[in-house]
């Protein structure tokens, strides 16, 4: 989900509301939660993906080494997570868990599934795409499949789920038909989210500076209508009809929040949270009215330790009382 230094464009000015003041820390059992989490102090980690489970367990992936880290929202330090074989692929990007606590992650050309104790349960390799070797970026787990984006190819891949078992990872949707004539190598697919039923996917594309909607029954691809707003998101979270996205290309770096219509076909950007608290953010997670944003430092690898996650209050929770 990261943007190479050569692709990070100068920030564009915006006349829309900027929310730059630091959010007050949330409370847990009467104690304030940290507003910053240290993923690692080892050089070159370059954190990339994040998932926070309903019980407050946090997982973060490393684009720099492939390692996975685990912690709690109540504690400011994460620790290495065993994740057998994860470092062998050299990079881990998207990371998400399912209801049973299994840890799904992607990087390079491989999807892996780990048990909560770190045992490797499954590994599926992606075939080459129309432009060459796969470079997997993010994933979403639906009731019947795992969908994966490919940074290097304009293709969404799919691995079926049967009785908890993961099937082969295969090309599923070539998105080029939705934007004829756009150079294939610049689609740069990033974050991916789905509605709870798995009927609709939203796929971010840095290159097209847009989010694309895919109907999983028909594989029809259309552009999410956010008006004249350039919305080349990296990582995303979909909560009900609210889309949370991290932008780090073609806009001020930070968290952008849009309220969508019932069909997830369009919406309006209602919040922009930017400022120097972020250091090339790549994605985010949402838990109990708080947002957890990964500071990748991937614009200047190997970056400067410590590598962190920034936490802030969800402005949508405030807006809705």
XYZ file of C-alpha atoms in Angstrom:
321
model
C 0.000 0.000 0.000
C 2.991 2.260 -0.063
C 3.869 4.922 -2.618
C 7.478 4.921 -3.877
C 9.309 8.210 -3.449
C 9.249 8.858 -7.185
C 5.442 8.782 -7.153
C 4.809 11.071 -4.201
C 3.514 14.274 -5.789
C 3.673 17.708 -4.181
C 0.765 18.282 -1.841
C -2.149 20.131 -3.378
C -3.790 23.052 -1.635
C -7.314 22.522 -0.403
C -10.006 24.939 0.574
C -12.023 22.309 2.365
C -12.171 21.921 6.139
C -8.886 20.738 7.638
C -8.974 19.116 11.018
C -5.485 19.541 12.361
C -5.877 19.822 16.096
C -4.756 16.791 18.049
C -7.659 14.661 19.204
C -8.169 14.111 22.905
C -7.152 10.585 23.904
C -9.946 8.068 24.322
C -10.574 6.373 27.627
C -10.293 2.695 28.525
C -11.394 1.631 31.989
C -10.776 5.197 33.142
C -7.281 5.417 31.625
C -6.385 7.416 28.532
C -5.301 5.322 25.565
C -1.962 6.123 23.872
C -2.001 8.589 21.008
C 1.103 6.945 19.520
C 2.206 3.303 19.290
C 5.762 2.149 18.613
C 5.791 -0.740 16.158
C 9.576 -1.240 16.211
C 12.849 0.564 16.899
C 14.833 -1.668 14.516
C 16.040 0.119 11.382
C 14.332 -0.622 8.085
C 10.992 -1.976 9.343
C 8.824 0.499 7.343
C 5.371 -0.434 8.702
C 2.666 -0.740 6.094
C -0.628 -2.474 6.974
C -2.756 -2.574 10.121
C -5.712 -4.423 11.586
C -7.367 -3.924 14.974
C -9.630 -6.720 16.178
C -12.844 -6.140 18.173
C -11.013 -7.126 21.379
C -8.362 -4.422 20.814
C -5.588 -6.665 19.475
C -3.520 -4.746 16.911
C -1.501 -6.256 14.059
C 0.939 -4.263 11.908
C 2.918 -5.494 8.893
C 6.404 -4.524 7.711
C 7.019 -3.611 4.098
C 10.752 -3.470 4.817
C 11.293 -6.948 6.263
C 8.072 -8.935 5.899
C 7.730 -9.305 9.671
C 4.409 -8.953 11.496
C 3.907 -7.220 14.847
C 1.196 -7.532 17.483
C 0.060 -5.443 20.433
C -2.965 -4.020 22.238
C -4.660 -0.650 21.909
C -4.131 -0.208 25.654
C -0.313 -0.490 25.453
C 2.101 1.794 23.523
C 4.499 -0.931 22.317
C 4.017 -3.730 19.809
C 6.082 -6.912 19.763
C 7.177 -9.215 16.934
C 4.501 -11.764 16.061
C 5.826 -15.233 15.277
C 4.142 -15.564 11.838
C 6.069 -18.558 10.507
C 7.496 -17.893 7.041
C 6.284 -14.281 6.702
C 9.757 -12.796 6.387
C 10.626 -15.228 3.580
C 8.677 -13.108 1.086
C 10.676 -10.011 2.084
C 7.680 -7.687 2.360
C 4.302 -7.752 4.093
C 1.716 -5.127 3.209
C -2.006 -5.686 3.657
C -2.994 -7.484 6.865
C -6.461 -8.409 8.128
C -8.004 -10.951 10.484
C -11.207 -12.956 10.207
C -13.810 -13.699 12.858
C -11.899 -16.722 14.120
C -8.723 -14.680 14.616
C -6.764 -16.031 11.664
C -4.253 -13.516 10.313
C -4.306 -12.991 6.531
C -1.475 -10.985 4.974
C -0.005 -10.335 1.534
C 3.319 -9.211 0.147
C 5.414 -9.918 -2.917
C 3.500 -12.609 -4.762
C 2.138 -14.531 -1.763
C -0.957 -14.634 0.428
C -0.407 -16.255 3.834
C -2.779 -17.284 6.616
C -1.508 -17.652 10.194
C -3.168 -18.965 13.324
C -3.324 -16.622 16.339
C -0.314 -18.490 17.764
C 1.731 -17.758 14.622
C 1.541 -21.163 12.936
C 1.398 -21.007 9.161
C -1.962 -22.459 8.104
C -1.893 -21.748 4.387
C 0.085 -19.983 1.668
C -1.116 -19.218 -1.851
C 1.089 -17.794 -4.597
C -0.262 -15.381 -7.184
C 0.332 -16.054 -10.879
C 1.941 -13.426 -13.083
C -0.372 -10.700 -14.328
C -0.617 -9.050 -17.755
C 2.414 -6.865 -16.967
C 4.548 -9.482 -15.210
C 5.174 -10.725 -11.681
C 2.536 -9.940 -9.059
C 3.260 -7.419 -6.292
C 0.378 -7.922 -3.867
C -0.759 -4.877 -1.949
C -3.917 -5.299 0.125
C -6.742 -7.727 0.796
C -10.245 -8.034 2.155
C -11.890 -11.152 3.594
C -15.569 -11.670 2.708
C -17.887 -14.540 3.703
C -16.867 -16.634 0.686
C -13.526 -15.328 -0.579
C -10.367 -13.329 -0.117
C -9.904 -10.514 -2.659
C -6.401 -9.125 -3.233
C -5.078 -6.095 -5.120
C -1.923 -6.166 -7.230
C 0.230 -3.020 -7.238
C 2.105 -4.103 -10.373
C -0.854 -5.261 -12.460
C -4.343 -3.783 -13.039
C -5.913 -6.943 -11.650
C -7.887 -7.961 -8.582
C -7.264 -11.570 -7.551
C -9.598 -13.911 -5.671
C -9.078 -16.967 -3.462
C -12.297 -18.843 -2.576
C -13.077 -19.827 1.015
C -14.664 -23.247 1.558
C -15.239 -24.451 5.109
C -12.487 -22.159 6.323
C -10.008 -23.451 3.762
C -8.400 -21.058 1.304
C -8.446 -22.043 -2.353
C -6.013 -21.033 -5.081
C -5.335 -17.332 -5.665
C -6.323 -16.511 -9.234
C -6.943 -13.423 -11.404
C -10.586 -12.408 -11.037
C -11.162 -8.906 -12.445
C -9.110 -6.866 -14.899
C -10.089 -3.258 -14.175
C -8.704 -1.651 -17.346
C -12.040 -1.736 -19.132
C -13.436 0.864 -16.733
C -10.949 3.503 -17.900
C -9.997 2.746 -21.525
C -6.715 4.185 -22.698
C -5.211 4.721 -19.260
C -1.679 3.203 -19.142
C -1.889 -0.233 -17.569
C 1.320 0.159 -15.557
C -0.043 3.213 -13.722
C -3.234 1.808 -12.245
C -1.298 1.104 -8.997
C -4.039 -0.744 -7.127
C -3.944 -0.202 -3.370
C -6.536 -0.591 -0.642
C -9.611 -2.782 -0.975
C -12.745 -3.013 1.187
C -16.102 -4.778 0.932
C -19.626 -4.469 2.261
C -20.459 -7.081 4.969
C -22.189 -9.410 2.504
C -19.281 -9.320 0.075
C -21.467 -8.097 -2.797
C -19.581 -4.860 -3.443
C -15.859 -4.111 -3.447
C -14.245 -0.687 -3.396
C -10.711 -0.635 -4.797
C -8.322 2.317 -4.487
C -6.052 3.290 -7.359
C -3.230 5.768 -6.757
C -2.535 6.087 -10.458
C -6.053 6.994 -11.544
C -6.597 9.034 -8.351
C -9.939 7.302 -7.923
C -11.783 4.537 -6.084
C -13.399 1.866 -8.239
C -16.552 -0.081 -7.381
C -16.818 -3.751 -8.382
C -20.037 -5.767 -8.230
C -18.879 -9.250 -7.200
C -21.821 -10.967 -8.943
C -21.237 -9.370 -12.354
C -17.628 -8.091 -11.999
C -18.840 -4.765 -13.384
C -16.327 -1.997 -12.601
C -17.440 1.622 -12.202
C -15.952 4.733 -10.620
C -17.070 5.741 -7.136
C -18.573 9.203 -7.643
C -17.107 11.675 -5.141
C -17.765 14.736 -7.289
C -14.756 16.716 -8.406
C -12.612 15.425 -5.545
C -9.362 13.705 -6.496
C -9.342 10.604 -4.325
C -6.284 8.459 -5.025
C -6.453 6.554 -1.763
C -3.939 4.113 -0.358
C -5.426 2.051 2.497
C -9.152 2.207 3.313
C -11.748 1.130 5.883
C -15.477 0.827 5.196
C -17.716 1.158 8.275
C -21.424 0.979 7.435
C -21.684 3.659 4.712
C -18.646 5.657 5.807
C -15.425 5.288 3.843
C -12.201 6.125 5.682
C -9.139 6.492 3.483
C -5.493 7.475 3.764
C -4.195 9.720 0.990
C -0.493 10.263 0.411
C -0.378 11.067 -3.288
C -1.882 14.038 -5.104
C -3.259 15.546 -1.888
C -2.212 16.644 1.586
C -1.191 13.524 3.498
C -3.756 12.334 6.002
C -7.142 10.744 6.632
C -10.076 11.564 4.353
C -13.614 10.503 5.254
C -16.570 10.212 2.872
C -20.225 9.438 3.516
C -21.540 7.133 0.798
C -24.990 6.369 -0.538
C -26.787 3.098 0.176
C -25.547 1.460 -3.034
C -21.931 2.521 -2.436
C -21.901 4.242 -5.810
C -21.150 7.789 -4.694
C -20.814 10.126 -1.780
C -19.315 13.264 -0.307
C -16.017 13.877 1.453
C -16.938 15.347 4.842
C -13.653 15.342 6.795
C -9.983 15.840 6.007
C -7.563 15.211 8.846
C -4.063 16.347 7.911
C -0.988 17.704 9.645
C 2.515 16.908 10.794
C 1.404 14.076 13.094
C 1.601 11.786 10.014
C 4.818 10.535 8.352
C 3.822 9.181 4.926
C 0.699 7.394 6.213
C -0.263 4.303 4.256
C -3.422 2.890 5.810
C -5.609 2.848 8.883
C -7.867 0.791 11.123
C -10.947 1.828 13.103
C -11.831 0.626 16.607
C -14.219 2.100 19.193
C -14.446 5.558 17.633
C -10.687 5.809 17.206
C -8.601 5.702 14.043
C -5.154 4.081 13.959
C -2.944 5.384 11.154
C 0.330 3.745 10.034
C 3.325 6.058 9.555
C 5.348 4.166 6.965
C 8.311 6.531 6.335
C 8.403 4.721 3.001
C 9.176 7.911 1.091
C 12.726 7.837 2.507
C 13.628 4.183 3.186
C 14.942 2.830 5.496
C 13.326 5.674 7.457
C 14.290 6.671 10.970
C 13.228 4.560 13.973
C 11.004 4.424 15.859
C 8.295 3.390 13.407
C 4.896 4.339 14.713
C 1.118 4.263 14.500
C -0.775 7.485 15.253
C -4.163 7.287 16.997
C -6.861 9.940 16.860
C -10.549 10.288 17.571
C -12.914 9.472 14.713
C -14.548 12.808 13.745
C -17.594 10.947 12.469
C -18.303 9.743 16.010
C -18.203 13.349 17.215
C -20.377 14.475 14.323
C -22.992 11.838 15.136
C -22.925 12.498 18.877
